[in-house]
Short mmCIF file of C-alpha atoms and ligand atoms in Angstrom, two decimals:
data_model
loop_
_atom_site.label_atom_id
_atom_site.label_comp_id
_atom_site.label_asym_id
_atom_site.label_seq_id
_atom_site.Cartn_x
_atom_site.Cartn_y
_atom_site.Cartn_z
CA LEU A 1 57.55 86.37 72.73
CA SER A 2 55.81 88.94 75.13
CA ARG A 3 57.78 92.24 75.10
CA GLY A 4 59.57 91.93 78.33
CA ARG A 5 61.24 88.73 77.31
CA GLY A 6 62.41 90.11 73.96
CA ALA A 7 63.45 93.24 75.64
CA ARG A 8 65.56 90.93 78.46
CA ALA A 9 67.05 88.54 75.51
CA LEU A 10 68.43 91.95 73.68
CA ARG A 11 70.33 92.94 76.80
CA ALA A 12 71.55 89.32 77.40
CA GLN A 13 73.05 89.49 73.66
CA SER A 14 74.23 92.97 73.97
CA THR A 15 76.96 91.80 76.82
CA ILE A 16 78.47 89.36 74.30
CA THR A 17 80.80 91.50 72.72
CA LYS A 18 84.19 89.27 72.49
CA SER A 19 84.92 85.54 73.18
CA ASN A 20 84.85 84.96 76.92
CA ILE A 21 86.89 81.27 76.15
CA PRO A 22 89.94 81.13 77.61
CA PRO A 23 92.76 79.66 75.49
CA HIS A 24 93.53 76.59 77.39
CA ILE A 25 89.69 75.73 77.11
CA LEU A 26 89.79 76.08 73.84
CA GLU A 27 92.64 74.33 73.11
CA LYS A 28 91.22 71.39 74.47
CA ALA A 29 88.32 71.79 72.78
CA LYS A 30 90.15 71.91 69.22
CA ALA A 31 91.73 68.48 70.60
CA THR A 32 91.80 66.08 67.97
CA PRO A 33 88.73 63.65 68.50
CA SER A 34 91.08 60.44 69.52
CA GLU A 35 92.95 63.17 72.09
CA LYS A 36 89.08 63.28 73.86
CA LEU A 37 89.26 61.37 77.70
CA HIS A 38 85.81 59.24 75.86
CA ASN A 39 87.87 58.22 73.09
CA ARG A 40 91.37 57.28 74.94
CA VAL A 41 91.16 53.67 75.60
CA HIS A 42 91.64 52.05 78.95
CA HIS A 43 90.06 55.49 79.76
CA PRO A 44 87.15 55.44 82.54
CA LEU A 45 84.97 57.46 80.73
CA CYS A 46 85.72 55.88 77.53
CA THR A 47 84.94 52.55 79.14
CA LEU A 48 81.81 53.85 80.49
CA ARG A 49 80.93 55.36 77.10
CA LYS A 50 81.25 51.89 75.63
CA ILE A 51 79.10 50.05 78.86
CA ILE A 52 76.18 52.43 77.84
CA GLU A 53 77.05 51.73 73.91
CA ALA A 54 76.70 48.19 74.69
CA TYR A 55 73.64 48.27 76.88
CA PHE A 56 71.65 49.75 73.81
CA GLU A 57 73.32 47.60 71.26
CA ASN A 58 72.92 44.10 73.20
CA GLU A 59 70.60 44.03 76.11
CA LEU A 60 67.76 46.44 75.05
CA GLY A 61 66.58 44.16 72.70
CA ALA A 62 66.79 41.03 74.68
CA LYS A 63 65.46 42.37 77.84
CA GLN A 64 62.10 43.67 76.14
CA GLY A 65 62.11 40.66 73.94
CA ARG A 66 62.31 41.92 70.25
CA PRO A 67 65.17 42.48 68.15
CA PRO A 68 67.41 45.09 69.11
CA VAL A 69 67.13 48.25 67.94
CA GLN A 70 70.31 49.61 65.82
CA PHE A 71 71.48 53.12 67.89
CA ALA A 72 73.71 55.16 65.64
CA LYS A 73 76.85 56.21 67.66
CA PHE A 74 78.65 59.75 67.60
CA HIS A 75 81.70 60.47 69.22
CA ASP A 76 83.26 62.55 67.43
CA LEU A 77 81.60 65.41 66.78
CA PRO A 78 82.85 68.81 67.27
CA PRO A 79 81.93 70.86 70.19
CA ILE A 80 81.77 74.35 68.17
CA VAL A 81 77.93 74.91 67.46
CA SER A 82 75.16 77.11 66.81
CA THR A 83 73.29 78.81 69.51
CA ARG A 84 70.54 77.84 67.01
CA ALA A 85 71.94 74.39 67.75
CA CYS A 86 72.50 74.70 71.52
CA PHE A 87 69.52 76.46 72.24
CA ASP A 88 66.61 77.73 69.89
CA GLU A 89 65.98 74.55 68.34
CA LEU A 90 65.37 73.01 71.83
CA LEU A 91 63.24 75.78 72.64
CA VAL A 92 65.57 77.22 75.28
CA ALA A 93 63.91 80.74 75.87
CA PRO A 94 65.71 83.69 75.35
CA ASP A 95 66.37 84.78 78.64
CA HIS A 96 66.88 81.39 80.33
CA PRO A 97 69.97 81.47 82.64
CA SER A 98 71.66 78.81 81.28
CA ARG A 99 72.38 81.34 77.28
CA ARG A 100 73.98 83.81 79.65
CA PRO A 101 77.73 84.83 79.23
CA THR A 102 78.56 83.93 82.94
CA ASP A 103 77.45 80.14 82.15
CA THR A 104 78.17 79.66 78.64
CA TYR A 105 81.23 79.82 76.68
CA TYR A 106 80.90 82.33 73.53
CA LEU A 107 83.23 82.36 70.59
CA ASP A 108 80.90 84.97 69.09
CA GLU A 109 77.39 85.86 69.45
CA ALA A 110 75.84 83.10 67.21
CA THR A 111 78.59 80.39 68.27
CA VAL A 112 79.27 78.55 71.51
CA LEU A 113 80.98 75.76 73.06
CA ARG A 114 78.01 73.21 73.51
CA ALA A 115 76.74 73.45 77.00
CA HIS A 116 75.21 69.75 76.46
CA THR A 117 75.45 66.85 73.91
CA THR A 118 71.46 67.74 73.23
CA ALA A 119 72.51 70.41 70.61
CA HIS A 120 73.32 67.71 67.93
CA ASP A 121 69.81 66.37 68.52
CA THR A 122 67.72 68.09 65.88
CA GLU A 123 70.37 68.12 63.08
CA LEU A 124 71.06 64.20 63.65
CA LEU A 125 66.90 64.16 62.90
CA ARG A 126 67.22 65.96 60.02
CA GLN A 127 69.80 63.59 58.60
CA GLY A 128 67.53 60.96 59.38
CA TYR A 129 68.12 59.13 62.23
CA ARG A 130 65.74 57.69 64.64
CA ALA A 131 67.84 55.98 67.26
CA PHE A 132 71.05 57.36 68.18
CA LEU A 133 73.70 58.14 70.85
CA VAL A 134 75.75 61.15 71.13
CA THR A 135 79.05 61.28 73.35
CA GLY A 136 81.01 64.44 74.49
CA ASP A 137 82.65 67.18 75.51
CA VAL A 138 80.50 69.94 77.04
CA TYR A 139 81.57 72.87 78.44
CA ARG A 140 79.83 75.22 81.22
CA ARG A 141 81.14 78.29 83.32
CA ASP A 142 80.44 77.05 86.55
CA SER A 143 81.80 76.93 90.10
CA ILE A 144 84.74 74.83 91.34
CA ASP A 145 84.46 71.92 93.53
CA LYS A 146 85.55 68.15 93.48
CA LYS A 147 82.55 67.57 91.30
CA HIS A 148 82.68 70.42 88.87
CA TYR A 149 84.92 70.93 86.17
CA PRO A 150 84.54 73.48 83.11
CA ILE A 151 84.51 70.67 80.57
CA PHE A 152 82.88 67.19 81.32
CA HIS A 153 81.42 64.64 79.41
CA GLN A 154 77.65 63.77 78.60
CA MET A 155 75.91 61.24 76.62
CA ASP A 156 72.40 61.96 75.02
CA GLY A 157 70.18 59.19 73.60
CA VAL A 158 67.02 59.87 71.16
CA ARG A 159 64.85 57.12 69.73
CA VAL A 160 61.82 58.40 67.63
CA PHE A 161 58.88 56.06 67.07
CA ALA A 162 57.30 56.07 63.41
CA ASP A 163 53.86 54.97 64.12
CA ALA A 164 53.24 58.13 66.51
CA PRO A 165 52.22 55.90 69.95
CA SER A 166 50.48 57.43 72.50
CA GLU A 167 52.90 59.92 74.92
CA ALA A 168 52.36 57.64 78.12
CA TRP A 169 53.43 54.91 76.07
CA VAL A 170 56.50 56.59 74.73
CA LEU A 171 57.25 57.30 78.30
CA GLU A 172 56.89 54.19 79.71
CA ASP A 173 59.27 52.64 77.02
CA LEU A 174 61.71 55.15 78.27
CA LYS A 175 61.17 54.47 81.89
CA GLU A 176 61.95 50.84 80.96
CA THR A 177 64.82 51.56 78.89
CA LEU A 178 66.68 53.41 81.48
CA TYR A 179 65.61 51.22 84.42
CA GLY A 180 67.83 48.91 82.31
CA LEU A 181 70.72 50.92 82.28
CA ALA A 182 70.10 51.69 85.49
CA GLN A 183 70.47 48.13 86.70
CA TYR A 184 72.99 47.21 83.75
CA LEU A 185 75.32 49.50 85.23
CA PHE A 186 74.90 49.27 88.93
CA ARG A 187 74.44 45.59 89.56
CA TRP A 188 77.04 43.76 89.53
CA PRO A 189 77.85 39.93 90.33
CA LYS A 190 78.09 39.91 94.25
CA ASN A 191 81.43 38.55 94.95
CA SER A 192 83.17 39.49 98.26
CA GLU A 193 86.07 40.63 96.27
CA ALA A 194 83.60 42.96 94.41
CA ASP A 195 85.37 46.42 95.54
CA LYS A 196 88.84 44.99 94.41
CA SER A 197 88.23 42.46 91.64
CA PRO A 198 87.69 44.01 87.73
CA ARG A 199 84.32 43.68 86.81
CA THR A 200 84.70 42.34 83.18
CA SER A 201 80.93 40.90 83.19
CA ALA A 202 78.86 43.82 82.54
CA LEU A 203 76.07 41.51 83.13
CA SER A 204 73.92 41.54 86.04
CA ASP A 205 73.66 39.39 88.20
CA ALA A 206 70.04 37.90 88.40
CA ASP A 207 70.46 37.19 91.88
CA ALA A 208 71.55 40.50 93.35
CA ALA A 209 68.88 42.65 94.45
CA PRO A 210 67.57 45.16 92.19
CA ILE A 211 69.38 48.57 92.87
CA PRO A 212 66.76 51.07 94.29
CA VAL A 213 65.73 53.95 91.66
CA ARG A 214 63.28 56.76 91.82
CA TRP A 215 61.92 59.17 89.25
CA VAL A 216 61.89 62.70 90.23
CA ASP A 217 59.96 65.46 88.30
CA ALA A 218 61.78 68.22 85.91
CA GLU A 219 61.88 70.36 83.69
CA PHE A 220 63.32 70.66 80.65
CA PRO A 221 62.91 73.09 77.63
CA PHE A 222 63.35 70.48 74.70
CA THR A 223 60.93 67.82 76.82
CA ARG A 224 57.42 67.09 78.43
CA HIS A 225 56.38 64.56 81.26
CA SER A 226 60.31 65.58 82.30
CA LEU A 227 62.04 63.14 84.88
CA GLU A 228 65.16 62.77 86.48
CA LEU A 229 66.31 59.23 87.54
CA GLU A 230 68.18 58.76 90.89
CA VAL A 231 69.90 55.67 92.01
CA LEU A 232 70.85 55.18 95.92
CA TRP A 233 74.04 54.73 96.44
CA GLN A 234 76.00 53.85 99.54
CA GLY A 235 72.87 55.80 101.35
CA ASP A 236 72.44 58.94 99.15
CA TRP A 237 70.30 59.50 95.88
CA LEU A 238 72.29 60.00 93.45
CA GLU A 239 71.43 62.03 90.17
CA VAL A 240 72.00 59.84 87.01
CA LEU A 241 70.14 61.25 83.54
CA GLY A 242 67.33 63.78 82.98
CA CYS A 243 65.14 62.31 80.46
CA GLY A 244 61.75 63.11 78.81
CA VAL A 245 59.17 62.81 75.26
CA ILE A 246 60.21 65.01 72.88
CA GLN A 247 58.64 68.10 72.49
CA PRO A 248 56.62 68.47 69.14
CA ASP A 249 58.70 71.67 67.97
CA VAL A 250 61.86 70.15 68.41
CA LEU A 251 61.07 67.16 66.27
CA ARG A 252 59.55 69.64 63.81
CA ALA A 253 63.06 71.53 64.06
CA GLY A 254 64.41 67.82 62.84
CA ASP A 255 61.81 67.74 60.20
CA VAL A 256 59.88 64.87 61.92
CA ASP A 257 56.11 65.24 61.31
CA PRO A 258 54.80 65.28 65.09
CA ALA A 259 51.89 64.17 63.93
CA LYS A 260 53.20 60.91 62.56
CA HIS A 261 56.08 60.39 65.15
CA SER A 262 56.74 60.63 68.84
CA GLY A 263 59.76 59.73 70.61
CA TRP A 264 62.09 60.14 73.68
CA ALA A 265 65.09 62.02 74.96
CA PHE A 266 67.53 61.32 77.60
CA GLY A 267 70.86 63.11 78.51
CA LEU A 268 73.72 61.82 81.54
CA GLY A 269 76.87 63.10 82.51
CA LEU A 270 79.52 60.32 82.58
CA GLU A 271 81.93 61.83 85.28
CA ARG A 272 79.32 61.78 87.84
CA LEU A 273 78.78 57.96 86.77
CA ALA A 274 82.68 56.96 86.66
CA MET A 275 83.44 58.98 89.89
CA VAL A 276 80.90 56.68 91.66
CA LEU A 277 81.49 53.11 89.70
CA PHE A 278 85.10 53.49 89.71
CA ASP A 279 85.25 55.33 92.85
CA VAL A 280 87.44 58.41 91.54
CA PRO A 281 87.30 61.37 94.68
CA ASP A 282 88.09 64.21 92.50
CA ILE A 283 86.88 65.42 88.72
CA ARG A 284 90.12 66.97 88.25
CA LEU A 285 91.76 63.14 88.51
CA PHE A 286 90.14 62.21 84.95
CA TRP A 287 92.47 65.03 83.46
CA SER A 288 95.82 63.84 85.22
CA SER A 289 98.62 62.18 83.10
CA ASP A 290 99.86 60.51 85.86
CA LYS A 291 100.97 57.11 85.31
CA ARG A 292 99.73 55.81 88.90
CA PHE A 293 96.32 57.31 87.52
CA ILE A 294 95.98 55.67 83.90
CA LYS A 295 98.07 52.43 84.89
CA GLN A 296 95.20 51.39 87.04
CA PHE A 297 92.57 51.19 84.04
CA GLN A 298 92.26 48.61 81.56
CA ASP A 299 90.42 48.77 78.21
CA GLY A 300 86.07 47.99 79.22
CA VAL A 301 86.65 46.90 82.61
CA ILE A 302 85.15 48.87 85.96
CA THR A 303 88.42 48.62 88.26
CA GLN A 304 88.06 50.60 92.21
CA PHE A 305 90.27 53.51 91.32
CA GLN A 306 93.17 53.26 94.63
CA PRO A 307 94.52 56.33 95.83
CA TYR A 308 98.16 56.80 95.71
CA SER A 309 98.19 59.42 98.11
CA LYS A 310 96.81 63.14 99.44
CA TYR A 311 98.77 66.03 99.49
CA PRO A 312 98.01 68.64 101.32
CA PRO A 313 95.63 71.38 101.04
CA VAL A 314 96.70 74.98 101.14
CA TYR A 315 93.90 77.51 101.95
CA LYS A 316 94.10 81.27 100.79
CA ASP A 317 91.04 83.43 101.73
CA VAL A 318 90.11 86.58 99.43
CA SER A 319 87.48 89.27 100.78
CA MET A 320 85.59 91.50 98.08
CA TRP A 321 82.69 94.43 98.36
CA VAL A 322 80.88 93.60 95.16
CA LYS A 323 77.99 95.41 93.54
CA ASP A 324 74.67 93.56 93.58
CA GLN A 325 72.83 97.03 91.92
CA PRO A 326 73.27 98.46 88.99
CA GLU A 327 74.60 102.33 89.77
CA ALA A 328 72.91 103.84 86.76
CA SER A 329 69.55 102.82 84.99
CA ASP A 330 68.19 104.03 81.65
CA GLY A 331 64.81 103.32 82.85
CA ASN A 332 64.30 100.38 80.78
CA GLY A 333 66.41 98.72 83.17
CA SER A 334 69.54 98.38 81.12
CA THR A 335 72.52 98.37 83.35
CA SER A 336 75.75 100.13 83.54
CA GLY A 337 78.85 98.24 84.86
CA ARG A 338 78.97 94.54 85.31
CA LEU A 339 77.46 92.56 88.20
CA PHE A 340 79.54 90.18 90.26
CA HIS A 341 79.28 86.65 89.33
CA GLU A 342 80.80 83.81 91.33
CA ASN A 343 81.60 82.02 88.13
CA ASP A 344 83.70 84.55 86.76
CA LEU A 345 85.59 84.56 90.09
CA CYS A 346 86.29 80.90 90.10
CA GLU A 347 87.31 80.94 86.06
CA LEU A 348 89.64 83.97 87.04
CA VAL A 349 91.42 81.53 89.61
CA ARG A 350 91.38 78.63 87.33
CA ASN A 351 93.16 80.96 84.84
CA LEU A 352 95.99 81.24 86.63
CA ALA A 353 96.13 78.19 89.20
CA GLY A 354 94.94 75.46 86.06
CA ASP A 355 94.34 72.47 88.11
CA LEU A 356 95.81 73.18 91.27
CA VAL A 357 92.52 75.06 92.43
CA GLU A 358 90.49 72.38 94.08
CA ASP A 359 87.60 74.31 95.41
CA ILE A 360 86.29 77.80 96.20
CA SER A 361 83.65 78.45 98.75
CA ARG A 362 82.26 81.19 100.28
CA VAL A 363 83.10 81.55 104.08
CA ASP A 364 81.49 84.46 104.94
CA GLU A 365 79.16 87.60 104.18
CA PHE A 366 77.96 90.68 105.69
CA VAL A 367 76.10 93.61 104.59
CA HIS A 368 77.30 96.82 105.37
CA PRO A 369 74.16 98.43 107.17
CA LYS A 370 74.46 101.83 105.85
CA THR A 371 76.10 101.45 102.99
CA LYS A 372 74.17 97.92 102.07
CA ARG A 373 77.19 97.36 100.25
CA ARG A 374 77.87 93.46 100.30
CA SER A 375 81.33 91.83 101.26
CA ILE A 376 82.12 88.30 100.35
CA CYS A 377 85.03 86.29 101.48
CA TYR A 378 85.96 83.31 99.57
CA ARG A 379 87.96 80.15 100.82
CA ILE A 380 90.27 79.06 97.66
CA THR A 381 91.76 75.47 98.12
CA TYR A 382 94.65 74.28 96.06
CA ARG A 383 95.69 71.07 96.26
CA SER A 384 97.70 69.14 93.50
CA PRO A 385 95.88 65.37 93.33
CA ASP A 386 99.99 64.23 92.42
CA ARG A 387 102.84 66.47 93.96
CA SER A 388 103.22 68.84 97.25
CA LEU A 389 102.84 72.34 96.49
CA THR A 390 105.41 75.16 98.26
CA ASP A 391 104.61 78.17 100.06
CA GLU A 392 106.23 80.23 97.57
CA GLU A 393 104.60 78.92 94.37
CA ILE A 394 100.96 79.31 95.86
CA ASN A 395 101.79 82.62 97.65
CA ARG A 396 102.84 83.81 93.61
CA ILE A 397 99.42 82.67 92.16
CA GLN A 398 97.55 83.97 95.44
CA ASN A 399 98.79 87.59 94.80
CA GLN A 400 98.39 87.40 91.20
CA VAL A 401 94.64 86.59 91.39
CA ARG A 402 94.26 89.61 93.91
CA GLU A 403 95.59 91.54 91.24
CA CYS A 404 93.74 89.81 88.88
CA ILE A 405 90.32 90.72 90.94
CA ARG A 406 91.00 94.36 91.06
CA LEU A 407 92.24 94.49 87.71
CA GLU A 408 89.53 92.83 85.64
CA MET A 409 86.63 92.75 87.54
CA SER A 410 84.86 95.88 86.99
CA ASP A 411 82.14 94.51 89.44
CA VAL A 412 84.27 94.30 92.32
CA ALA A 413 84.70 97.58 94.31
CA GLU A 414 87.87 96.55 96.45
CA LEU A 415 89.74 93.67 98.63
N1 LIG B 1 70.72 68.28 78.50
C1 LIG B 1 70.14 68.24 79.59
C2 LIG B 1 71.39 68.75 80.49
O1 LIG B 1 72.29 68.79 80.52
C3 LIG B 1 69.85 66.33 80.01
C4 LIG B 1 68.89 66.05 78.90
C5 LIG B 1 69.06 65.58 77.55
C6 LIG B 1 67.36 66.15 79.59
C7 LIG B 1 67.25 65.14 76.59
C8 LIG B 1 66.50 65.53 78.60
C9 LIG B 1 66.29 65.01 77.80
O2 LIG B 1 70.92 68.90 81.96
#
């Protein structure tokens, strides 16, 4: 590592003095495996997991004209992992943005809530697995909108070949495998009732036109020749997964000799896929305990969600002056005081409003010509997926939001 990188890494680490995990997030992380959404029978995320697992179990071998490979399946691994497993062994650079406490939940300096299920890959390789699927809840501090929630679910897949085939061959096998998966998921029997009737058959219709896919170059620290797979769905390219050929140093970290082996890995987000396949318009709905949501789904069946109502939103704006520049510098580039980060604001609001916050967007921005200070206005959208909100409760929450911004965000100058 270059000196510059080391110094920056030290700074990033030194900011982690206490855990940045709110109690409601930790509580969900510590839920028992059977309480996790991807393990709840009938839940769309559970059905989707099983469908993808079935593809790897049954279809894959058959499609490629060879006996099916046994993919070991994991869906109970605890989400509390070491920074070594989550980042270091996956060659995530010390100064990589994903390591920042604005992006990742830290229990302490060396322990995080996994930011991706890839965090289990090296350990499972060390345990001797050469083909496996890991599904789990993952945790990221992020913006708030209909597609982002601080907890979501991923599945990673890994396959390592012992006879050290060429990387070109491994890449071809990967692309063929994932192309097959995309067709399996998106191409359903043509049926005039297709939108309403349950899709029980995961077998694609031979007559149906293939779903268009495209491969987009990508970059992940742990793979090379990395790609993202997108499918054309209702006129838009939808990103389905990331993948690539496993870096030799990652194999080495898993006690696998890269001179004798090569392999591929992929990772996909279950919510994005489930939102599209089950027609679920808001990611918060997956957490709903409302019977009108839960009752719509059966085990192993993809049904199109029928929205039961859309309650009116309540909008509230909040403006603030933010610090973008460190106030004092010790000459080594180290900063005094924290700088504004949008994820901190989102989490502050989420902590007070829970699932009543639907969206937080920047609506206006202004830099003072003289002082160069920046003023930002955010619009917070409050809406419940299952009831009407009262003015009173939203005003109360909004007042708390303003109060907390004043008290907790040292990076915000004034409201
Ligand atoms: N872990 C990556 C992510 O969360 C996805 C990925 C997994 C990409 C495995 C390549 C290989 O975005």
